[in-house]
Amino acid sequence: MKVLYDTVYKATFIERLNRFVVSVALDGIPVLAHLPNPGRMWELLFTGVTMYIVPHDKVGAKTQYRVIGIDRDGIPIMLDTNYSNDVAEYLLSHQLIPGWEAWSVVRREYTVGHSRFDLLLTNAKKEQFLLEVKSCTLFSESGAMFPDAITERGRKHLLHLEALQQEGYHTGVLFLVQWEKAEWFLPDYHTDLAFATTFQQVAPHLDWKAVALRWNEQFTMPHVVRICHYEQAVIAQEAKDAGDYIIVMHLPTDASITIGNKGSMFFKQGYYMYVGSAKANLRKRIERHTRKRKKMHWHLDYFRGHCEIVATIPVRTASDLECELAQTLKAVTDWSIPGFGCSDCHCESHLFGMQDNPIHNKLFMKVVEDMRMNRLDSLIER
């Protein structure tokens, strides 16, 4: 089995300092490590989880170590995107991807027109296969989605791959799902509706696969557990600009705020989560809530001017989940504001508070995972 790293250390994740640097504890001593994965990874980066790090091999690097993986439920997850093409080439050369046994890699970083593709493959017939390789680190209990952040570049690559078929190329995408329990795969329409819509359009024309991988703690080359199932009907039903949302905000100090005809209300310092819905134009509704200057209409409009936005979390769905989402959040948050944002339903509140940032709270992110992904299990035939 091919070894990617000479020495792998287990460390404890403390916090993410910026997009590419994390603080971890190695043998109880805090050290900095480079994170070679720009994804949000909200569902993985919880204080106290095990991270896998290696000594940084780059001369003059700003950090002594580099992150290569993280644990989820005791299972190692590969985070080092620097090796995605190596992994893809290994799987292809050892004929470990069902349906692609006839293809082999002839070149990396192959440029066609204005796009550069990860791998150029060929077969005995001398056909050319342009392959994009994507690392997927957004998981639920039995599913996976890509991307976990908006990727306009990725969307354009899909369109270019489809267009290049007219020029005689065989084209496709390999999603390396770094979660051995994944049984199904979908484009993440919650996070990037444009990518998901484009994927839905081009998927029938591309030769693409999402493979669930099993890694060990030494991060030698992985095993392919299965090809993940794709349920196009779920995308057709759910991937709309409609559904529910959570607006996460931070109120820096205690404040008494006039909330329309409700009058003055007291809000203590902390993080707040507002639950709402939109039967159409969900993106515009969320964008409106992020603005401070606007005509006052909803309870949130009065509160928003005193807060900073931490995150916006759409839950795109054809179902009405707003009140269920509010009730579920109530159970995991520290307090709620009675009568806020729930004038048209029987809920106690649609505004909830926590002392610490909920994005780093495992219970809060489990609610997001349940509403966005785990509930899809019942819709997907496997």
mmCIF file of C-alpha atoms in Angstrom:
data_model
loop_
_atom_site.group_PDB
_atom_site.id
_atom_site.type_symbol
_atom_site.label_atom_id
_atom_site.label_comp_id
_atom_site.label_asym_id
_atom_site.label_seq_id
_atom_site.Cartn_x
_atom_site.Cartn_y
_atom_site.Cartn_z
ATOM 1 C CA MET A 1 0.000 0.000 0.000
ATOM 2 C CA LYS A 2 1.405 3.386 -1.010
ATOM 3 C CA VAL A 3 2.407 5.608 1.920
ATOM 4 C CA LEU A 4 1.628 9.317 1.581
ATOM 5 C CA TYR A 5 3.243 10.512 4.820
ATOM 6 C CA ASP A 6 6.293 9.331 6.759
ATOM 7 C CA THR A 7 5.098 10.405 10.208
ATOM 8 C CA VAL A 8 1.535 11.134 11.303
ATOM 9 C CA TYR A 9 0.734 12.663 14.698
ATOM 10 C CA LYS A 10 -2.584 12.833 16.504
ATOM 11 C CA ALA A 11 -3.447 16.278 17.847
ATOM 12 C CA THR A 12 -6.497 17.927 19.406
ATOM 13 C CA PHE A 13 -8.257 20.681 17.477
ATOM 14 C CA ILE A 14 -8.543 23.984 19.369
ATOM 15 C CA GLU A 15 -9.745 26.560 16.839
ATOM 16 C CA ARG A 16 -9.525 27.736 13.251
ATOM 17 C CA LEU A 17 -7.642 31.019 13.191
ATOM 18 C CA ASN A 18 -8.259 31.773 9.525
ATOM 19 C CA ARG A 19 -9.060 29.960 6.321
ATOM 20 C CA PHE A 20 -5.729 28.115 6.193
ATOM 21 C CA VAL A 21 -4.395 28.023 9.773
ATOM 22 C CA VAL A 22 -5.639 26.095 12.803
ATOM 23 C CA SER A 23 -4.477 25.850 16.385
ATOM 24 C CA VAL A 24 -4.109 22.317 17.738
ATOM 25 C CA ALA A 25 -2.708 20.764 20.899
ATOM 26 C CA LEU A 26 0.099 18.271 20.300
ATOM 27 C CA ASP A 27 0.981 16.394 23.493
ATOM 28 C CA GLY A 28 -0.839 19.161 25.352
ATOM 29 C CA ILE A 29 1.182 21.976 23.767
ATOM 30 C CA PRO A 30 -0.603 24.430 21.410
ATOM 31 C CA VAL A 31 0.952 24.571 17.929
ATOM 32 C CA LEU A 32 -0.111 26.068 14.610
ATOM 33 C CA ALA A 33 -0.813 23.922 11.582
ATOM 34 C CA HIS A 34 -1.543 24.727 7.958
ATOM 35 C CA LEU A 35 -4.982 23.564 6.794
ATOM 36 C CA PRO A 36 -4.718 22.768 3.063
ATOM 37 C CA ASN A 37 -8.480 22.675 2.611
ATOM 38 C CA PRO A 38 -10.374 25.967 2.141
ATOM 39 C CA GLY A 39 -13.818 24.430 2.697
ATOM 40 C CA ARG A 40 -16.010 25.657 5.555
ATOM 41 C CA MET A 41 -16.133 22.229 7.217
ATOM 42 C CA TRP A 42 -18.518 23.496 9.906
ATOM 43 C CA GLU A 43 -19.731 19.929 10.421
ATOM 44 C CA LEU A 44 -16.221 18.674 11.287
ATOM 45 C CA LEU A 45 -14.309 21.429 13.086
ATOM 46 C CA PHE A 46 -15.408 21.106 16.705
ATOM 47 C CA THR A 47 -13.107 21.922 19.607
ATOM 48 C CA GLY A 48 -11.655 18.752 21.076
ATOM 49 C CA VAL A 49 -11.881 16.503 18.020
ATOM 50 C CA THR A 50 -8.827 14.554 16.903
ATOM 51 C CA MET A 51 -6.824 15.986 14.025
ATOM 52 C CA TYR A 52 -4.053 14.247 12.129
ATOM 53 C CA ILE A 53 -1.008 16.388 11.394
ATOM 54 C CA VAL A 54 2.396 15.897 9.797
ATOM 55 C CA PRO A 55 5.598 17.965 9.946
ATOM 56 C CA HIS A 56 5.477 20.668 7.300
ATOM 57 C CA ASP A 57 7.776 19.688 4.436
ATOM 58 C CA LYS A 58 7.953 23.146 2.862
ATOM 59 C CA VAL A 59 11.099 25.133 3.594
ATOM 60 C CA GLY A 60 10.271 28.466 5.212
ATOM 61 C CA ALA A 61 6.670 27.524 5.999
ATOM 62 C CA LYS A 62 4.912 29.770 8.518
ATOM 63 C CA THR A 63 3.626 26.769 10.464
ATOM 64 C CA GLN A 64 5.573 23.798 11.770
ATOM 65 C CA TYR A 65 2.835 21.299 10.933
ATOM 66 C CA ARG A 66 0.261 20.576 8.265
ATOM 67 C CA VAL A 67 -3.209 19.095 8.777
ATOM 68 C CA ILE A 68 -3.990 15.980 6.757
ATOM 69 C CA GLY A 69 -7.108 14.620 8.441
ATOM 70 C CA ILE A 70 -9.727 14.760 11.166
ATOM 71 C CA ASP A 71 -11.945 12.308 13.043
ATOM 72 C CA ARG A 72 -15.698 12.065 12.706
ATOM 73 C CA ASP A 73 -17.302 9.522 15.028
ATOM 74 C CA GLY A 74 -13.938 7.779 15.373
ATOM 75 C CA ILE A 75 -13.432 7.473 11.607
ATOM 76 C CA PRO A 76 -10.451 9.202 9.924
ATOM 77 C CA ILE A 77 -11.413 11.755 7.268
ATOM 78 C CA MET A 78 -8.869 12.935 4.691
ATOM 79 C CA LEU A 79 -8.609 16.742 4.477
ATOM 80 C CA ASP A 80 -5.392 17.152 2.488
ATOM 81 C CA THR A 81 -6.563 18.243 -0.965
ATOM 82 C CA ASN A 82 -2.943 18.366 -2.161
ATOM 83 C CA TYR A 83 -3.156 14.615 -2.708
ATOM 84 C CA SER A 84 -6.546 14.417 -4.425
ATOM 85 C CA ASN A 85 -5.012 13.819 -7.852
ATOM 86 C CA ASP A 86 -2.590 11.257 -6.399
ATOM 87 C CA VAL A 87 -5.503 9.377 -4.851
ATOM 88 C CA ALA A 88 -7.492 9.494 -8.089
ATOM 89 C CA GLU A 89 -4.527 8.248 -10.112
ATOM 90 C CA TYR A 90 -3.892 5.439 -7.623
ATOM 91 C CA LEU A 91 -7.512 4.279 -7.758
ATOM 92 C CA LEU A 92 -7.511 4.366 -11.555
ATOM 93 C CA SER A 93 -4.155 2.619 -11.973
ATOM 94 C CA HIS A 94 -5.260 -0.185 -9.643
ATOM 95 C CA GLN A 95 -8.649 -0.462 -11.388
ATOM 96 C CA LEU A 96 -10.509 0.223 -8.148
ATOM 97 C CA ILE A 97 -13.267 2.392 -9.646
ATOM 98 C CA PRO A 98 -16.043 0.217 -11.089
ATOM 99 C CA GLY A 99 -16.768 1.132 -14.701
ATOM 100 C CA TRP A 100 -13.479 2.938 -15.256
ATOM 101 C CA GLU A 101 -11.143 -0.055 -15.341
ATOM 102 C CA ALA A 102 -10.191 0.624 -18.981
ATOM 103 C CA TRP A 103 -8.916 4.156 -18.345
ATOM 104 C CA SER A 104 -5.396 5.181 -17.316
ATOM 105 C CA VAL A 105 -3.776 8.532 -16.551
ATOM 106 C CA VAL A 106 -1.488 10.033 -19.191
ATOM 107 C CA ARG A 107 -1.151 13.601 -17.921
ATOM 108 C CA ARG A 108 -2.029 15.869 -15.015
ATOM 109 C CA GLU A 109 -3.149 19.501 -15.072
ATOM 110 C CA TYR A 110 -4.219 19.340 -18.713
ATOM 111 C CA THR A 111 -5.369 22.633 -20.247
ATOM 112 C CA VAL A 112 -8.072 22.916 -22.883
ATOM 113 C CA GLY A 113 -9.142 26.409 -23.895
ATOM 114 C CA HIS A 114 -9.662 28.540 -20.794
ATOM 115 C CA SER A 115 -9.967 25.590 -18.396
ATOM 116 C CA ARG A 116 -7.371 23.379 -16.755
ATOM 117 C CA PHE A 117 -8.518 19.894 -15.823
ATOM 118 C CA ASP A 118 -7.011 17.658 -13.178
ATOM 119 C CA LEU A 119 -6.366 14.521 -15.217
ATOM 120 C CA LEU A 120 -6.209 13.436 -18.841
ATOM 121 C CA LEU A 121 -7.018 9.748 -19.257
ATOM 122 C CA THR A 122 -6.851 7.413 -22.215
ATOM 123 C CA ASN A 123 -7.848 3.844 -23.075
ATOM 124 C CA ALA A 124 -6.912 1.133 -25.557
ATOM 125 C CA LYS A 125 -8.908 2.913 -28.255
ATOM 126 C CA LYS A 126 -6.791 6.069 -27.727
ATOM 127 C CA GLU A 127 -9.857 8.018 -26.639
ATOM 128 C CA GLN A 128 -9.232 11.030 -24.406
ATOM 129 C CA PHE A 129 -11.057 11.451 -21.098
ATOM 130 C CA LEU A 130 -10.892 14.843 -19.338
ATOM 131 C CA LEU A 131 -11.479 14.276 -15.636
ATOM 132 C CA GLU A 132 -12.050 16.764 -12.832
ATOM 133 C CA VAL A 133 -11.323 15.517 -9.298
ATOM 134 C CA LYS A 134 -13.200 16.956 -6.311
ATOM 135 C CA SER A 135 -12.686 16.186 -2.621
ATOM 136 C CA CYS A 136 -15.978 15.976 -0.722
ATOM 137 C CA THR A 137 -15.937 16.576 3.052
ATOM 138 C CA LEU A 138 -19.594 17.464 3.682
ATOM 139 C CA PHE A 139 -21.373 14.441 5.138
ATOM 140 C CA SER A 140 -24.453 13.325 6.984
ATOM 141 C CA GLU A 141 -25.054 9.979 8.655
ATOM 142 C CA SER A 142 -25.326 8.188 5.312
ATOM 143 C CA GLY A 143 -24.984 10.857 2.639
ATOM 144 C CA ALA A 144 -22.553 13.319 1.113
ATOM 145 C CA MET A 145 -22.898 16.648 -0.669
ATOM 146 C CA PHE A 146 -20.610 18.916 -2.667
ATOM 147 C CA PRO A 147 -19.653 21.762 -2.417
ATOM 148 C CA ASP A 148 -19.735 23.105 1.151
ATOM 149 C CA ALA A 149 -19.061 26.645 -0.134
ATOM 150 C CA ILE A 150 -20.070 28.466 -3.310
ATOM 151 C CA THR A 151 -17.840 27.543 -6.267
ATOM 152 C CA GLU A 152 -18.452 29.489 -9.449
ATOM 153 C CA ARG A 153 -15.236 28.030 -10.859
ATOM 154 C CA GLY A 154 -16.579 24.536 -10.281
ATOM 155 C CA ARG A 155 -19.861 25.397 -11.974
ATOM 156 C CA LYS A 156 -18.078 26.743 -15.056
ATOM 157 C CA HIS A 157 -15.947 23.605 -15.208
ATOM 158 C CA LEU A 158 -19.111 21.507 -15.415
ATOM 159 C CA LEU A 159 -20.391 23.545 -18.344
ATOM 160 C CA HIS A 160 -17.040 23.381 -20.117
ATOM 161 C CA LEU A 161 -16.843 19.612 -19.633
ATOM 162 C CA GLU A 162 -20.258 19.243 -21.229
ATOM 163 C CA ALA A 163 -19.300 21.514 -24.141
ATOM 164 C CA LEU A 164 -16.040 19.639 -24.782
ATOM 165 C CA GLN A 165 -17.970 16.485 -25.552
ATOM 166 C CA GLN A 166 -18.943 18.183 -28.804
ATOM 167 C CA GLU A 167 -15.224 18.333 -29.634
ATOM 168 C CA GLY A 168 -14.792 14.590 -29.251
ATOM 169 C CA TYR A 169 -13.604 14.382 -25.651
ATOM 170 C CA HIS A 170 -14.951 11.942 -23.095
ATOM 171 C CA THR A 171 -15.512 14.077 -19.976
ATOM 172 C CA GLY A 172 -16.437 13.548 -16.358
ATOM 173 C CA VAL A 173 -15.961 14.237 -12.659
ATOM 174 C CA LEU A 174 -14.684 12.070 -9.825
ATOM 175 C CA PHE A 175 -15.943 13.043 -6.367
ATOM 176 C CA LEU A 176 -13.697 11.589 -3.672
ATOM 177 C CA VAL A 177 -16.146 11.240 -0.788
ATOM 178 C CA GLN A 178 -13.933 11.085 2.302
ATOM 179 C CA TRP A 179 -16.550 9.267 4.395
ATOM 180 C CA GLU A 180 -16.846 5.505 4.299
ATOM 181 C CA LYS A 181 -20.464 5.548 5.510
ATOM 182 C CA ALA A 182 -21.737 7.621 2.584
ATOM 183 C CA GLU A 183 -24.336 5.730 0.572
ATOM 184 C CA TRP A 184 -25.750 8.588 -1.499
ATOM 185 C CA PHE A 185 -24.397 11.759 -3.089
ATOM 186 C CA LEU A 186 -26.076 14.992 -4.169
ATOM 187 C CA PRO A 187 -24.887 18.443 -5.201
ATOM 188 C CA ASP A 188 -25.313 20.773 -2.231
ATOM 189 C CA TYR A 189 -28.260 22.839 -3.402
ATOM 190 C CA HIS A 190 -28.609 24.401 0.051
ATOM 191 C CA THR A 191 -25.221 26.107 -0.200
ATOM 192 C CA ASP A 192 -24.786 26.600 -3.955
ATOM 193 C CA LEU A 193 -28.045 26.402 -5.881
ATOM 194 C CA ALA A 194 -26.368 27.544 -9.117
ATOM 195 C CA PHE A 195 -23.842 24.688 -8.968
ATOM 196 C CA ALA A 196 -26.579 22.184 -8.121
ATOM 197 C CA THR A 197 -28.810 23.361 -10.963
ATOM 198 C CA THR A 198 -25.917 23.148 -13.412
ATOM 199 C CA PHE A 199 -24.988 19.697 -12.114
ATOM 200 C CA GLN A 200 -28.566 18.536 -12.568
ATOM 201 C CA GLN A 201 -28.409 19.797 -16.158
ATOM 202 C CA VAL A 202 -25.086 18.217 -17.152
ATOM 203 C CA ALA A 203 -25.005 15.050 -15.015
ATOM 204 C CA PRO A 204 -26.874 12.898 -17.568
ATOM 205 C CA HIS A 205 -24.260 13.806 -20.195
ATOM 206 C CA LEU A 206 -21.074 13.394 -18.133
ATOM 207 C CA ASP A 207 -19.295 10.232 -17.038
ATOM 208 C CA TRP A 208 -19.116 10.964 -13.320
ATOM 209 C CA LYS A 209 -18.887 9.006 -10.093
ATOM 210 C CA ALA A 210 -18.883 9.675 -6.359
ATOM 211 C CA VAL A 211 -16.833 7.060 -4.499
ATOM 212 C CA ALA A 212 -16.974 6.567 -0.734
ATOM 213 C CA LEU A 213 -13.457 6.030 0.632
ATOM 214 C CA ARG A 214 -12.174 4.308 3.760
ATOM 215 C CA TRP A 215 -8.980 5.726 5.285
ATOM 216 C CA ASN A 216 -6.838 4.407 8.120
ATOM 217 C CA GLU A 217 -5.028 6.491 10.735
ATOM 218 C CA GLN A 218 -1.758 6.301 8.796
ATOM 219 C CA PHE A 219 -3.501 7.675 5.690
ATOM 220 C CA THR A 220 -2.075 5.138 3.311
ATOM 221 C CA MET A 221 -4.021 4.960 0.052
ATOM 222 C CA PRO A 222 -7.734 4.351 0.717
ATOM 223 C CA HIS A 223 -10.145 1.561 -0.122
ATOM 224 C CA VAL A 224 -13.198 2.219 -2.282
ATOM 225 C CA VAL A 225 -16.195 1.185 -0.191
ATOM 226 C CA ARG A 226 -18.910 1.864 -2.749
ATOM 227 C CA ILE A 227 -20.145 4.038 -5.580
ATOM 228 C CA CYS A 228 -22.597 6.465 -3.997
ATOM 229 C CA HIS A 229 -26.156 6.487 -5.275
ATOM 230 C CA TYR A 230 -27.493 9.618 -6.997
ATOM 231 C CA GLU A 231 -31.219 10.355 -6.752
ATOM 232 C CA GLN A 232 -32.037 12.881 -9.460
ATOM 233 C CA ALA A 233 -35.691 13.025 -8.375
ATOM 234 C CA VAL A 234 -34.668 14.546 -5.036
ATOM 235 C CA ILE A 235 -32.817 17.353 -6.809
ATOM 236 C CA ALA A 236 -35.803 17.978 -9.068
ATOM 237 C CA GLN A 237 -38.086 18.179 -6.030
ATOM 238 C CA GLU A 238 -35.944 19.996 -3.482
ATOM 239 C CA ALA A 239 -33.432 22.190 -5.337
ATOM 240 C CA LYS A 240 -35.555 25.324 -5.601
ATOM 241 C CA ASP A 241 -35.070 28.910 -4.482
ATOM 242 C CA ALA A 242 -37.524 28.332 -1.659
ATOM 243 C CA GLY A 243 -37.573 26.878 1.823
ATOM 244 C CA ASP A 244 -36.385 27.882 5.266
ATOM 245 C CA TYR A 245 -33.337 29.571 6.728
ATOM 246 C CA ILE A 246 -31.389 30.374 9.858
ATOM 247 C CA ILE A 247 -29.723 33.765 10.264
ATOM 248 C CA VAL A 248 -26.912 33.609 12.840
ATOM 249 C CA MET A 249 -26.046 36.988 14.391
ATOM 250 C CA HIS A 250 -23.862 38.361 17.162
ATOM 251 C CA LEU A 251 -25.059 41.024 19.593
ATOM 252 C CA PRO A 252 -21.888 42.450 21.201
ATOM 253 C CA THR A 253 -23.519 44.015 24.285
ATOM 254 C CA ASP A 254 -26.762 43.857 26.250
ATOM 255 C CA ALA A 255 -29.360 46.078 24.588
ATOM 256 C CA SER A 256 -32.934 47.297 24.897
ATOM 257 C CA ILE A 257 -34.304 47.535 21.357
ATOM 258 C CA THR A 258 -37.649 48.789 20.085
ATOM 259 C CA ILE A 259 -39.185 45.997 17.996
ATOM 260 C CA GLY A 260 -42.020 47.619 16.020
ATOM 261 C CA ASN A 261 -45.369 47.537 17.789
ATOM 262 C CA LYS A 262 -43.993 45.112 20.379
ATOM 263 C CA GLY A 263 -42.194 48.055 21.944
ATOM 264 C CA SER A 264 -38.911 47.909 23.829
ATOM 265 C CA MET A 265 -37.461 44.445 24.399
ATOM 266 C CA PHE A 266 -34.328 43.446 26.273
ATOM 267 C CA PHE A 267 -31.700 41.286 24.571
ATOM 268 C CA LYS A 268 -28.635 40.057 26.389
ATOM 269 C CA GLN A 269 -25.243 39.868 24.758
ATOM 270 C CA GLY A 270 -24.606 36.715 22.761
ATOM 271 C CA TYR A 271 -25.315 34.895 19.525
ATOM 272 C CA TYR A 272 -28.808 34.813 18.072
ATOM 273 C CA MET A 273 -30.428 32.482 15.560
ATOM 274 C CA TYR A 274 -33.515 33.609 13.678
ATOM 275 C CA VAL A 275 -35.669 31.075 11.821
ATOM 276 C CA GLY A 276 -37.697 32.147 8.806
ATOM 277 C CA SER A 277 -39.026 30.899 5.490
ATOM 278 C CA ALA A 278 -39.733 32.020 1.940
ATOM 279 C CA LYS A 279 -42.006 30.210 -0.494
ATOM 280 C CA ALA A 280 -40.115 31.891 -3.349
ATOM 281 C CA ASN A 281 -36.985 34.017 -3.817
ATOM 282 C CA LEU A 282 -35.261 32.557 -0.767
ATOM 283 C CA ARG A 283 -31.900 34.005 -1.778
ATOM 284 C CA LYS A 284 -33.290 37.537 -1.988
ATOM 285 C CA ARG A 285 -35.065 37.145 1.352
ATOM 286 C CA ILE A 286 -31.819 36.153 3.037
ATOM 287 C CA GLU A 287 -29.933 38.976 1.315
ATOM 288 C CA ARG A 288 -32.537 41.447 2.562
ATOM 289 C CA HIS A 289 -32.046 40.268 6.130
ATOM 290 C CA THR A 290 -28.297 40.826 5.885
ATOM 291 C CA ARG A 291 -28.776 44.523 5.041
ATOM 292 C CA LYS A 292 -29.040 47.045 7.863
ATOM 293 C CA ARG A 293 -30.621 49.861 5.861
ATOM 294 C CA LYS A 294 -34.112 48.947 4.652
ATOM 295 C CA LYS A 295 -37.773 49.590 5.295
ATOM 296 C CA MET A 296 -38.780 48.098 8.635
ATOM 297 C CA HIS A 297 -41.270 45.252 8.228
ATOM 298 C CA TRP A 298 -40.434 42.078 10.168
ATOM 299 C CA HIS A 299 -39.383 41.865 13.813
ATOM 300 C CA LEU A 300 -35.924 40.885 12.625
ATOM 301 C CA ASP A 301 -35.521 44.159 10.713
ATOM 302 C CA TYR A 302 -35.486 46.117 13.983
ATOM 303 C CA PHE A 303 -33.084 43.716 15.672
ATOM 304 C CA ARG A 304 -30.719 43.336 12.730
ATOM 305 C CA GLY A 305 -29.368 46.894 12.940
ATOM 306 C CA HIS A 306 -27.776 46.147 16.307
ATOM 307 C CA CYS A 307 -26.087 42.877 15.280
ATOM 308 C CA GLU A 308 -23.434 41.566 12.951
ATOM 309 C CA ILE A 309 -24.168 38.642 10.660
ATOM 310 C CA VAL A 310 -22.158 35.521 11.492
ATOM 311 C CA ALA A 311 -23.690 33.106 8.981
ATOM 312 C CA THR A 312 -26.723 32.566 6.781
ATOM 313 C CA ILE A 313 -27.913 28.972 6.502
ATOM 314 C CA PRO A 314 -30.562 28.213 3.873
ATOM 315 C CA VAL A 315 -32.506 24.954 4.083
ATOM 316 C CA ARG A 316 -33.959 24.582 0.604
ATOM 317 C CA THR A 317 -36.961 22.304 0.574
ATOM 318 C CA ALA A 318 -40.364 21.745 -0.960
ATOM 319 C CA SER A 319 -41.684 20.968 2.543
ATOM 320 C CA ASP A 320 -42.770 23.442 5.212
ATOM 321 C CA LEU A 321 -40.147 22.945 7.919
ATOM 322 C CA GLU A 322 -40.055 26.408 9.509
ATOM 323 C CA CYS A 323 -41.855 25.606 12.758
ATOM 324 C CA GLU A 324 -40.201 22.197 13.077
ATOM 325 C CA LEU A 325 -36.837 23.895 12.660
ATOM 326 C CA ALA A 326 -37.731 26.480 15.308
ATOM 327 C CA GLN A 327 -38.843 23.828 17.787
ATOM 328 C CA THR A 328 -35.702 21.779 17.200
ATOM 329 C CA LEU A 329 -33.449 24.797 17.713
ATOM 330 C CA LYS A 330 -35.257 25.686 20.922
ATOM 331 C CA ALA A 331 -34.140 22.358 22.385
ATOM 332 C CA VAL A 332 -30.416 22.991 21.788
ATOM 333 C CA THR A 333 -30.085 26.740 22.445
ATOM 334 C CA ASP A 334 -29.653 28.595 25.742
ATOM 335 C CA TRP A 335 -32.652 30.936 25.624
ATOM 336 C CA SER A 336 -35.416 32.265 23.384
ATOM 337 C CA ILE A 337 -37.181 35.605 22.917
ATOM 338 C CA PRO A 338 -40.928 35.021 23.484
ATOM 339 C CA GLY A 339 -43.233 36.210 20.712
ATOM 340 C CA PHE A 340 -40.411 37.158 18.343
ATOM 341 C CA GLY A 341 -40.913 36.382 14.655
ATOM 342 C CA CYS A 342 -43.849 34.029 15.179
ATOM 343 C CA SER A 343 -46.912 36.229 14.675
ATOM 344 C CA ASP A 344 -48.335 33.914 12.019
ATOM 345 C CA CYS A 345 -47.857 30.575 13.811
ATOM 346 C CA HIS A 346 -48.275 28.961 17.230
ATOM 347 C CA CYS A 347 -44.574 28.776 18.095
ATOM 348 C CA GLU A 348 -43.287 30.390 21.263
ATOM 349 C CA SER A 349 -40.490 32.106 19.346
ATOM 350 C CA HIS A 350 -38.427 32.097 16.175
ATOM 351 C CA LEU A 351 -35.427 33.857 17.754
ATOM 352 C CA PHE A 352 -33.042 31.899 19.953
ATOM 353 C CA GLY A 353 -29.857 32.735 21.797
ATOM 354 C CA MET A 354 -26.582 31.077 22.754
ATOM 355 C CA GLN A 355 -23.648 32.402 24.711
ATOM 356 C CA ASP A 356 -21.082 30.960 22.304
ATOM 357 C CA ASN A 357 -20.919 30.840 18.519
ATOM 358 C CA PRO A 358 -23.375 28.125 17.399
ATOM 359 C CA ILE A 359 -21.321 27.382 14.277
ATOM 360 C CA HIS A 360 -18.819 25.706 16.629
ATOM 361 C CA ASN A 361 -21.528 23.919 18.605
ATOM 362 C CA LYS A 362 -21.998 20.258 17.721
ATOM 363 C CA LEU A 363 -25.659 20.147 18.789
ATOM 364 C CA PHE A 364 -26.545 23.169 16.661
ATOM 365 C CA MET A 365 -24.722 21.820 13.623
ATOM 366 C CA LYS A 366 -26.463 18.470 14.108
ATOM 367 C CA VAL A 367 -29.789 20.297 13.725
ATOM 368 C CA VAL A 368 -28.511 21.835 10.478
ATOM 369 C CA GLU A 369 -27.304 18.435 9.271
ATOM 370 C CA ASP A 370 -30.634 16.810 10.129
ATOM 371 C CA MET A 371 -32.690 19.438 8.331
ATOM 372 C CA ARG A 372 -30.455 19.684 5.291
ATOM 373 C CA MET A 373 -29.314 16.099 4.813
ATOM 374 C CA ASN A 374 -30.433 13.369 7.217
ATOM 375 C CA ARG A 375 -34.115 13.938 6.471
ATOM 376 C CA LEU A 376 -33.350 13.142 2.800
ATOM 377 C CA ASP A 377 -32.669 9.506 3.708
ATOM 378 C CA SER A 378 -36.391 8.785 3.497
ATOM 379 C CA LEU A 379 -36.564 10.307 -0.002
ATOM 380 C CA ILE A 380 -33.629 8.416 -1.487
ATOM 381 C CA GLU A 381 -34.049 4.893 -2.808
ATOM 382 C CA ARG A 382 -30.906 2.808 -2.317
#
